[in-house]
């Protein structure tokens, strides 16, 4: 056990340095993307192997889920209803465009269609890797391409939103918008409920470790029970926990496997982001949603980062959470099965012809 303590302390130090540097230069999501970058680069550019317990990532996601839950009100839940149909339509169109683009480029590169498509779908990295194995795609490259897509989204969307859209000075994190109740008071016991339920039902739906605490906190908050907010320092530490864990899971060595294809899939990810921004503008024109909320709702993930960005720029985190979760559900529950059926059918058709 002792042999893991030093690498863990080293990981904490590297994460704090990364978050601090990002904060000093005013980069978006500093305490999430800073640790992600510093941990990823430190392991990739040195021979050091850091240790980051998985339970810290889960704890961070639970805390973020509780914090985001305070944004939900009766009004926000009513507002989401009319957005569902146009949003689902936009989500399906984006997925189809992603599939078409990733299949189309295989005409000019030495990557098979199955690997390209599963590596480009906007969301559900683990699910896409598993599904790609079932259709005999190159699951290693699928993981690499999905990692590239995730990095492009995380480092571009928050930056564009925070830099090119007006910042609402009155919009501060959810932890600061509710009555000041001491977290150490008896009311703080209410926070045990979302934590326990989040742990128990974390595998019941995509991102359950965050969504379950969010839903439970929202329910308690809407019921007018006076529960304490998450202190700002703990909120930042939660971001660090998640960011460091993401950095630990991303390997520069794996990314190098893509070699010359990395640029192509970076381009595909950027093109999808541009399209999602266009669809966000369209969604805003079709609904009563403000532009920042619409764009963050249509952005191709990740859910946590988009909701966090919404809380920074004064968008509606409740709406972004609801719609992004819907997007994730469609991608994770429908896309892998549909693609497996499609590619399996093509294989069977070829076998019949042969």
Tab-separated table of C-alpha atoms in Angstrom:
chain	number	residue	atom	x	y	z
A	1	UNK	CA	0.000	0.000	0.000
A	2	UNK	CA	2.828	2.381	0.911
A	3	UNK	CA	4.323	2.076	-2.584
A	4	UNK	CA	1.212	3.819	-3.964
A	5	UNK	CA	1.219	6.769	-1.567
A	6	UNK	CA	4.102	8.681	-3.169
A	7	UNK	CA	2.725	8.447	-6.746
A	8	UNK	CA	-0.664	9.530	-5.398
A	9	UNK	CA	0.794	12.566	-3.598
A	10	UNK	CA	2.744	13.341	-6.770
A	11	UNK	CA	-0.507	13.174	-8.759
A	12	UNK	CA	-2.160	15.614	-6.350
A	13	UNK	CA	0.754	18.026	-6.680
A	14	UNK	CA	0.785	17.841	-10.484
A	15	UNK	CA	-2.999	18.346	-10.562
A	16	UNK	CA	-2.873	21.400	-8.299
A	17	UNK	CA	-0.073	22.925	-10.387
A	18	UNK	CA	-2.037	22.320	-13.590
A	19	UNK	CA	-5.225	23.779	-12.161
A	20	UNK	CA	-3.340	26.750	-10.746
A	21	UNK	CA	-1.652	27.535	-14.067
A	22	UNK	CA	-4.939	27.314	-15.977
A	23	UNK	CA	-6.552	29.549	-13.351
A	24	UNK	CA	-3.777	32.163	-13.529
A	25	UNK	CA	-4.090	32.486	-17.311
A	26	UNK	CA	-7.916	32.492	-17.031
A	27	UNK	CA	-8.547	29.393	-19.136
A	28	UNK	CA	-12.070	27.896	-18.918
A	29	UNK	CA	-12.793	25.022	-16.510
A	30	UNK	CA	-9.349	25.623	-15.016
A	31	UNK	CA	-9.676	23.157	-12.146
A	32	UNK	CA	-10.857	20.353	-14.412
A	33	UNK	CA	-8.919	20.848	-17.650
A	34	UNK	CA	-5.764	21.985	-15.834
A	35	UNK	CA	-5.351	18.732	-13.860
A	36	UNK	CA	-6.384	16.729	-16.944
A	37	UNK	CA	-3.655	18.352	-19.036
A	38	UNK	CA	-0.920	18.283	-16.405
A	39	UNK	CA	-1.462	14.634	-15.439
A	40	UNK	CA	-1.699	13.514	-19.073
A	41	UNK	CA	1.475	15.379	-20.075
A	42	UNK	CA	3.430	14.425	-16.955
A	43	UNK	CA	2.858	10.719	-17.529
A	44	UNK	CA	3.270	11.024	-21.287
A	45	UNK	CA	6.505	13.023	-21.278
A	46	UNK	CA	8.226	11.352	-18.324
A	47	UNK	CA	8.675	7.772	-17.200
A	48	UNK	CA	6.573	8.446	-14.104
A	49	UNK	CA	3.415	6.471	-13.353
A	50	UNK	CA	0.928	8.326	-11.198
A	51	UNK	CA	-1.747	6.776	-9.000
A	52	UNK	CA	-5.298	8.119	-8.872
A	53	UNK	CA	-7.939	6.043	-7.037
A	54	UNK	CA	-11.169	5.535	-8.973
A	55	UNK	CA	-13.273	6.392	-5.925
A	56	UNK	CA	-11.983	9.991	-6.070
A	57	UNK	CA	-13.407	10.417	-9.570
A	58	UNK	CA	-16.721	8.997	-8.362
A	59	UNK	CA	-16.673	11.294	-5.337
A	60	UNK	CA	-15.974	14.269	-7.592
A	61	UNK	CA	-18.853	13.384	-9.911
A	62	UNK	CA	-21.221	12.946	-6.956
A	63	UNK	CA	-20.296	16.393	-5.610
A	64	UNK	CA	-20.744	17.984	-9.047
A	65	UNK	CA	-24.085	16.219	-9.443
A	66	UNK	CA	-25.310	17.553	-6.106
A	67	UNK	CA	-24.131	21.060	-7.024
A	68	UNK	CA	-25.885	21.016	-10.409
A	69	UNK	CA	-29.061	19.705	-8.760
A	70	UNK	CA	-29.594	23.059	-7.034
A	71	UNK	CA	-30.315	24.664	-10.409
A	72	UNK	CA	-33.518	22.692	-10.956
A	73	UNK	CA	-36.858	24.376	-10.255
A	74	UNK	CA	-40.459	23.696	-11.236
A	75	UNK	CA	-40.076	26.379	-13.898
A	76	UNK	CA	-37.000	24.789	-15.482
A	77	UNK	CA	-38.706	21.396	-15.651
A	78	UNK	CA	-41.729	22.925	-17.398
A	79	UNK	CA	-39.495	24.750	-19.877
A	80	UNK	CA	-37.716	21.580	-21.069
A	81	UNK	CA	-40.894	19.858	-22.331
A	82	UNK	CA	-41.411	21.804	-25.591
A	83	UNK	CA	-37.712	21.419	-26.474
A	84	UNK	CA	-37.691	17.607	-26.533
A	85	UNK	CA	-38.950	16.935	-30.084
A	86	UNK	CA	-36.764	19.512	-31.909
A	87	UNK	CA	-33.783	18.509	-29.778
A	88	UNK	CA	-34.171	14.797	-30.509
A	89	UNK	CA	-34.436	15.592	-34.221
A	90	UNK	CA	-31.228	17.636	-34.098
A	91	UNK	CA	-29.451	14.901	-32.115
A	92	UNK	CA	-30.372	12.218	-34.653
A	93	UNK	CA	-29.288	14.435	-37.562
A	94	UNK	CA	-25.907	15.113	-35.903
A	95	UNK	CA	-25.367	11.391	-35.323
A	96	UNK	CA	-26.226	10.578	-38.949
A	97	UNK	CA	-23.882	13.308	-40.216
A	98	UNK	CA	-21.120	11.944	-37.986
A	99	UNK	CA	-21.658	8.431	-39.358
A	100	UNK	CA	-21.717	9.641	-42.968
A	101	UNK	CA	-18.576	11.785	-42.618
A	102	UNK	CA	-16.558	9.105	-40.823
A	103	UNK	CA	-17.571	6.465	-43.381
A	104	UNK	CA	-16.951	8.794	-46.331
A	105	UNK	CA	-13.331	9.585	-45.435
A	106	UNK	CA	-12.400	5.899	-45.492
A	107	UNK	CA	-12.346	6.190	-49.282
A	108	UNK	CA	-9.001	8.006	-48.951
A	109	UNK	CA	-7.425	6.519	-45.811
A	110	UNK	CA	-6.439	3.013	-44.781
A	111	UNK	CA	-9.075	2.695	-42.046
A	112	UNK	CA	-12.108	0.436	-42.383
A	113	UNK	CA	-15.602	1.953	-42.140
A	114	UNK	CA	-16.532	0.145	-38.922
A	115	UNK	CA	-13.500	1.459	-37.043
A	116	UNK	CA	-13.952	4.971	-38.423
A	117	UNK	CA	-17.660	5.170	-37.582
A	118	UNK	CA	-17.379	3.769	-34.056
A	119	UNK	CA	-14.400	6.051	-33.442
A	120	UNK	CA	-16.312	9.187	-34.422
A	121	UNK	CA	-19.778	8.846	-32.844
A	122	UNK	CA	-20.090	11.815	-30.431
A	123	UNK	CA	-20.273	10.110	-27.059
A	124	UNK	CA	-20.079	6.884	-25.074
A	125	UNK	CA	-16.390	5.969	-25.429
A	126	UNK	CA	-16.608	2.730	-23.443
A	127	UNK	CA	-19.832	1.654	-25.143
A	128	UNK	CA	-18.403	2.317	-28.617
A	129	UNK	CA	-15.246	0.324	-27.885
A	130	UNK	CA	-17.257	-2.675	-26.661
A	131	UNK	CA	-19.699	-2.484	-29.587
A	132	UNK	CA	-16.833	-2.192	-32.087
A	133	UNK	CA	-15.366	-5.469	-30.826
A	134	UNK	CA	-18.619	-7.264	-31.676
A	135	UNK	CA	-18.390	-6.270	-35.352
A	136	UNK	CA	-14.649	-7.019	-35.576
A	137	UNK	CA	-13.563	-3.384	-35.875
A	138	UNK	CA	-10.160	-2.234	-34.599
A	139	UNK	CA	-11.190	-1.477	-31.005
A	140	UNK	CA	-7.757	-0.043	-30.121
A	141	UNK	CA	-8.084	2.614	-32.828
A	142	UNK	CA	-11.727	3.219	-31.855
A	143	UNK	CA	-10.549	4.070	-28.346
A	144	UNK	CA	-7.820	6.364	-29.704
A	145	UNK	CA	-10.150	8.206	-32.101
A	146	UNK	CA	-12.789	8.606	-29.374
A	147	UNK	CA	-10.109	9.975	-27.032
A	148	UNK	CA	-9.019	12.473	-29.693
A	149	UNK	CA	-12.649	13.540	-30.216
A	150	UNK	CA	-13.165	13.975	-26.469
A	151	UNK	CA	-10.023	16.102	-26.069
A	152	UNK	CA	-10.975	18.348	-29.001
A	153	UNK	CA	-14.459	18.939	-27.574
A	154	UNK	CA	-13.267	19.563	-24.007
A	155	UNK	CA	-10.641	22.085	-25.043
A	156	UNK	CA	-12.586	23.969	-27.718
A	157	UNK	CA	-16.257	24.235	-26.736
A	158	UNK	CA	-15.775	25.728	-23.226
A	159	UNK	CA	-13.126	28.115	-24.596
A	160	UNK	CA	-15.327	29.334	-27.461
A	161	UNK	CA	-18.376	29.750	-25.234
A	162	UNK	CA	-16.539	31.617	-22.472
A	163	UNK	CA	-14.544	33.835	-24.846
A	164	UNK	CA	-17.082	34.707	-27.522
A	165	UNK	CA	-20.349	34.837	-25.596
A	166	UNK	CA	-21.144	37.452	-22.975
A	167	UNK	CA	-20.425	36.506	-19.398
A	168	UNK	CA	-23.231	37.183	-16.967
A	169	UNK	CA	-21.579	38.653	-13.873
A	170	UNK	CA	-24.585	37.647	-11.796
A	171	UNK	CA	-24.280	34.023	-12.877
A	172	UNK	CA	-22.185	32.167	-10.339
A	173	UNK	CA	-21.995	28.517	-9.540
A	174	UNK	CA	-24.998	26.699	-8.170
A	175	UNK	CA	-23.308	26.352	-4.812
A	176	UNK	CA	-23.686	30.118	-4.286
A	177	UNK	CA	-27.297	30.617	-5.343
A	178	UNK	CA	-29.241	29.049	-2.479
A	179	UNK	CA	-29.753	30.152	1.154
A	180	UNK	CA	-26.602	29.960	3.253
A	181	UNK	CA	-27.020	26.906	5.464
A	182	UNK	CA	-24.012	25.449	7.257
A	183	UNK	CA	-23.022	22.124	5.743
A	184	UNK	CA	-22.117	20.904	9.240
A	185	UNK	CA	-25.613	21.602	10.586
A	186	UNK	CA	-28.338	18.964	10.923
A	187	UNK	CA	-29.641	20.045	7.515
A	188	UNK	CA	-26.379	18.746	6.085
A	189	UNK	CA	-27.580	15.202	6.769
A	190	UNK	CA	-29.857	15.574	3.740
A	191	UNK	CA	-26.744	15.455	1.546
A	192	UNK	CA	-26.110	11.870	2.639
A	193	UNK	CA	-29.180	10.744	0.660
A	194	UNK	CA	-27.966	11.725	-2.845
A	195	UNK	CA	-24.505	10.346	-2.029
A	196	UNK	CA	-25.803	6.926	-0.969
A	197	UNK	CA	-28.312	6.645	-3.814
A	198	UNK	CA	-25.667	7.744	-6.320
A	199	UNK	CA	-23.341	4.965	-5.172
A	200	UNK	CA	-26.098	2.328	-5.079
A	201	UNK	CA	-27.612	3.102	-8.500
A	202	UNK	CA	-24.549	4.414	-10.347
A	203	UNK	CA	-24.851	1.754	-13.064
A	204	UNK	CA	-28.585	2.182	-13.621
A	205	UNK	CA	-28.145	4.746	-16.422
A	206	UNK	CA	-25.348	6.547	-18.321
A	207	UNK	CA	-23.344	8.866	-16.040
A	208	UNK	CA	-25.484	7.542	-13.172
A	209	UNK	CA	-22.839	8.354	-10.558
A	210	UNK	CA	-23.506	12.046	-11.300
A	211	UNK	CA	-27.089	12.032	-12.617
A	212	UNK	CA	-28.619	10.146	-9.642
A	213	UNK	CA	-27.241	12.596	-7.004
A	214	UNK	CA	-28.287	15.458	-9.303
A	215	UNK	CA	-31.857	14.148	-9.572
A	216	UNK	CA	-32.139	13.446	-5.839
A	217	UNK	CA	-30.776	16.887	-4.926
A	218	UNK	CA	-33.112	18.550	-7.429
A	219	UNK	CA	-36.088	16.707	-5.910
A	220	UNK	CA	-35.129	17.737	-2.376
A	221	UNK	CA	-34.454	21.323	-3.459
A	222	UNK	CA	-37.760	21.632	-5.342
A	223	UNK	CA	-39.621	20.321	-2.289
A	224	UNK	CA	-38.432	23.470	-0.426
A	225	UNK	CA	-36.412	21.541	2.152
A	226	UNK	CA	-33.606	23.778	3.383
A	227	UNK	CA	-30.389	21.922	2.539
A	228	UNK	CA	-26.886	23.398	2.624
A	229	UNK	CA	-24.893	24.267	-0.455
A	230	UNK	CA	-21.601	22.664	-1.386
A	231	UNK	CA	-18.792	25.041	-0.282
A	232	UNK	CA	-16.961	26.621	-3.257
A	233	UNK	CA	-13.627	25.052	-2.260
A	234	UNK	CA	-15.131	21.555	-2.235
A	235	UNK	CA	-16.751	22.296	-5.609
A	236	UNK	CA	-13.320	23.133	-7.073
A	237	UNK	CA	-11.726	20.062	-5.482
A	238	UNK	CA	-14.431	17.910	-7.094
A	239	UNK	CA	-13.482	19.324	-10.486
A	240	UNK	CA	-9.827	18.523	-9.775
A	241	UNK	CA	-10.732	14.930	-8.836
A	242	UNK	CA	-12.575	14.411	-12.128
A	243	UNK	CA	-9.957	16.201	-14.236
A	244	UNK	CA	-7.026	14.260	-12.778
A	245	UNK	CA	-8.865	10.992	-13.340
A	246	UNK	CA	-9.534	11.878	-16.977
A	247	UNK	CA	-5.882	12.834	-17.438
A	248	UNK	CA	-4.803	9.506	-15.966
A	249	UNK	CA	-7.083	7.622	-18.376
A	250	UNK	CA	-5.738	9.376	-21.496
A	251	UNK	CA	-2.402	8.121	-22.800
A	252	UNK	CA	-0.221	10.087	-25.203
A	253	UNK	CA	1.210	6.745	-26.304
A	254	UNK	CA	-2.246	5.604	-27.388
A	255	UNK	CA	-2.821	8.839	-29.287
A	256	UNK	CA	0.474	8.298	-31.137
A	257	UNK	CA	-0.991	5.040	-32.468
A	258	UNK	CA	-3.252	7.102	-34.696
A	259	UNK	CA	-0.184	8.735	-36.299
A	260	UNK	CA	-1.166	10.636	-39.451
A	261	UNK	CA	-4.841	9.805	-38.960
A	262	UNK	CA	-4.998	11.908	-35.789
A	263	UNK	CA	-5.202	15.132	-37.831
A	264	UNK	CA	-8.070	13.725	-39.883
A	265	UNK	CA	-10.109	12.784	-36.821
A	266	UNK	CA	-9.331	16.095	-35.147
A	267	UNK	CA	-10.772	17.690	-38.283
A	268	UNK	CA	-13.879	15.504	-38.074
A	269	UNK	CA	-14.380	16.480	-34.431
A	270	UNK	CA	-13.965	20.191	-35.247
A	271	UNK	CA	-16.444	19.906	-38.132
A	272	UNK	CA	-18.979	18.247	-35.821
A	273	UNK	CA	-18.516	21.053	-33.292
A	274	UNK	CA	-19.141	23.662	-36.004
A	275	UNK	CA	-22.302	21.811	-37.057
A	276	UNK	CA	-23.481	21.521	-33.442
A	277	UNK	CA	-23.044	25.279	-33.010
A	278	UNK	CA	-25.115	25.812	-36.151
A	279	UNK	CA	-27.816	23.499	-34.840
A	280	UNK	CA	-27.641	25.331	-31.506
A	281	UNK	CA	-28.412	28.589	-33.296
A	282	UNK	CA	-31.275	26.816	-35.093
A	283	UNK	CA	-32.599	25.422	-31.796
A	284	UNK	CA	-32.530	28.899	-30.268
A	285	UNK	CA	-34.554	30.271	-33.200
A	286	UNK	CA	-37.113	27.445	-32.895
A	287	UNK	CA	-37.614	27.777	-29.141
A	288	UNK	CA	-37.513	30.295	-26.300
A	289	UNK	CA	-34.069	29.028	-25.271
A	290	UNK	CA	-31.208	31.527	-25.035
A	291	UNK	CA	-28.255	31.050	-27.394
A	292	UNK	CA	-25.660	29.910	-24.842
A	293	UNK	CA	-28.013	27.273	-23.432
A	294	UNK	CA	-28.953	26.058	-26.916
A	295	UNK	CA	-25.348	25.727	-28.107
A	296	UNK	CA	-24.179	23.966	-24.940
A	297	UNK	CA	-27.146	21.588	-25.239
A	298	UNK	CA	-26.295	20.590	-28.808
A	299	UNK	CA	-22.505	20.437	-28.271
A	300	UNK	CA	-21.138	16.873	-28.649
A	301	UNK	CA	-20.288	16.355	-24.967
A	302	UNK	CA	-19.098	15.785	-22.409
A	303	UNK	CA	-22.097	16.234	-20.178
A	304	UNK	CA	-20.241	17.346	-17.039
A	305	UNK	CA	-18.107	19.915	-18.852
A	306	UNK	CA	-21.019	21.428	-20.783
A	307	UNK	CA	-23.116	21.838	-17.620
A	308	UNK	CA	-20.139	23.335	-15.801
A	309	UNK	CA	-19.605	25.778	-18.668
A	310	UNK	CA	-23.305	26.683	-18.553
A	311	UNK	CA	-22.943	27.668	-14.903
A	312	UNK	CA	-20.019	29.946	-15.804
A	313	UNK	CA	-21.550	31.861	-18.727
A	314	UNK	CA	-25.020	32.351	-17.259
A	315	UNK	CA	-26.783	29.728	-19.385
A	316	UNK	CA	-29.398	27.414	-17.835
A	317	UNK	CA	-27.567	24.368	-16.390
A	318	UNK	CA	-30.870	22.587	-15.691
A	319	UNK	CA	-31.869	22.648	-19.358
A	320	UNK	CA	-28.343	21.777	-20.524
A	321	UNK	CA	-28.276	18.822	-18.112
A	322	UNK	CA	-31.683	17.533	-19.221
A	323	UNK	CA	-30.964	17.775	-22.947
A	324	UNK	CA	-27.356	16.552	-22.795
A	325	UNK	CA	-28.518	13.539	-20.781
A	326	UNK	CA	-31.108	12.860	-23.473
A	327	UNK	CA	-28.356	12.996	-26.114
A	328	UNK	CA	-26.173	10.606	-24.130
A	329	UNK	CA	-29.089	8.191	-23.650
A	330	UNK	CA	-29.816	8.135	-27.395
A	331	UNK	CA	-26.157	7.577	-28.269
A	332	UNK	CA	-25.406	4.988	-25.592
A	333	UNK	CA	-28.661	3.013	-25.741
A	334	UNK	CA	-29.523	3.213	-29.446
A	335	UNK	CA	-26.446	3.976	-31.561
A	336	UNK	CA	-24.245	0.945	-30.661
A	337	UNK	CA	-27.058	-1.568	-31.228
A	338	UNK	CA	-28.157	0.106	-34.470
A	339	UNK	CA	-24.599	0.189	-35.828
A	340	UNK	CA	-23.933	-3.408	-34.794
A	341	UNK	CA	-27.115	-4.476	-36.602
A	342	UNK	CA	-26.178	-2.493	-39.717
A	343	UNK	CA	-22.611	-3.764	-39.996
A	344	UNK	CA	-23.594	-7.352	-39.099
A	345	UNK	CA	-26.235	-7.256	-41.822
A	346	UNK	CA	-23.656	-6.093	-44.378
A	347	UNK	CA	-21.325	-8.915	-43.358
A	348	UNK	CA	-24.152	-11.457	-43.725
A	349	UNK	CA	-25.062	-10.050	-47.140
A	350	UNK	CA	-21.460	-10.454	-48.316
A	351	UNK	CA	-21.380	-14.034	-47.027
A	352	UNK	CA	-24.558	-14.868	-48.955
A	353	UNK	CA	-23.090	-13.452	-52.160
A	354	UNK	CA	-19.899	-15.411	-51.619
